[in-house]
């Protein structure tokens, strides 16, 4: 009997997201016995030399990939980017402080709302309405006495990305950025930033790990009542080992960093990412059935939202549901847009092979031929 080869599954999830197959294979091979210790990484003491070695390796690999200078500290924490929405104001301000937020999507909205619990003034310096572009810097209304300026360089839900960074840091206001969905996807000039933070579950590894990169001069500013696990300075002093870190997630991150370095690092993967994104946007723009609402200059290379055009959808409201069901049946999964915006979204992080994007484009063309 002829056996059909298994159809590949391409996972377009926004996070937790696809991981590189060689990383999963390596983790599987080492799962029961890590480097002849007779133990799984999951079973290693976080204070033993085996795990502290893994953590040191994770940090040095990330430093190399991101070209981080020595005066930036790297923290491996828990609590997700959402935890950092609170940790940022707690670590950078006193009680009566103000901070500026530029809001270009859901995550910036959430970061700003959380900061409002801790700041006297969580000032909206600019916001896009709808969230399909980044307001021009000339329109920003900065407060003048802000302890920091917060941006979300890549809004995962709306697929909106900054095409140009503000110069606030040069003016003495540290720039703080939630880079959850862009870290390692393209080069980031760290010297423009005071603080970067990211949940790991997109381009770094499994959920549970949160990376914070903070410039040294911004330590020692935390409010007195900052809980210890959120205190960057305490965590930096303890080498992120103040309490138990997410050990297995840190280990998988080292494998992802190794995989990325072997591919040529961030510059090399960024070229592939740009190519993947531009062919997907081209397919959307050329189609008569699908559309992407984001200003061309602000289109994300990591998260590509699209929908059936409004005119068609008005006549055939089930067409997106049908697209998602048929795509899933063809092995193209997790293409649902975020529940707050609907439609579709393809997250095409580092580990999404170019063949996955090609398969999606071919499927979209076929779908349009049948239903367009
Ligand atoms: N910020 C951004 C840009 C995100 O994409 C996400 C998760 N999708 C979050 C914050 C929230 O992250 P976490 O679930 O790690 O708290």
PDB file of C-alpha atoms in Angstrom, residues 2 8 16 18 21 58 64-65 102 104 134 139 161 164 175 178 212 219 249 264 309 314 322 334 365:
ATOM      1  CA  UNK A   2       1.246   3.482  -0.832  1.00  0.00           C
ATOM      2  CA  UNK A   8       4.037  19.382   7.100  1.00  0.00           C
ATOM      3  CA  UNK A  16       4.035  30.539  22.004  1.00  0.00           C
ATOM      4  CA  UNK A  18       7.101  27.657  16.223  1.00  0.00           C
ATOM      5  CA  UNK A  21      13.065  21.731  14.415  1.00  0.00           C
ATOM      6  CA  UNK A  58      22.708  31.760  27.396  1.00  0.00           C
ATOM      7  CA  UNK A  64      27.065  38.102  20.941  1.00  0.00           C
ATOM      8  CA  UNK A  65      23.906  37.848  18.823  1.00  0.00           C
ATOM      9  CA  UNK A 102       3.585  56.215  22.559  1.00  0.00           C
ATOM     10  CA  UNK A 104       0.455  52.022  18.542  1.00  0.00           C
ATOM     11  CA  UNK A 134       3.017  55.063  13.914  1.00  0.00           C
ATOM     12  CA  UNK A 139       3.061  65.079  16.405  1.00  0.00           C
ATOM     13  CA  UNK A 161       6.237  48.474  13.453  1.00  0.00           C
ATOM     14  CA  UNK A 164      12.355  55.079  12.833  1.00  0.00           C
ATOM     15  CA  UNK A 175      13.945  54.931  25.723  1.00  0.00           C
ATOM     16  CA  UNK A 178       8.785  46.101  24.600  1.00  0.00           C
ATOM     17  CA  UNK A 212      15.331  42.237  30.288  1.00  0.00           C
ATOM     18  CA  UNK A 219      19.866  50.447  37.989  1.00  0.00           C
ATOM     19  CA  UNK A 249      13.294  27.618  29.187  1.00  0.00           C
ATOM     20  CA  UNK A 264      24.808  33.601  10.505  1.00  0.00           C
ATOM     21  CA  UNK A 309     -11.669  42.854   1.940  1.00  0.00           C
ATOM     22  CA  UNK A 314     -20.120  42.186   3.575  1.00  0.00           C
ATOM     23  CA  UNK A 322     -13.820  29.230   5.750  1.00  0.00           C
ATOM     24  CA  UNK A 334      -3.011  29.230  13.984  1.00  0.00           C
ATOM     25  CA  UNK A 365      -3.907  32.124  -4.358  1.00  0.00           C
TER      26      UNK A 365
END
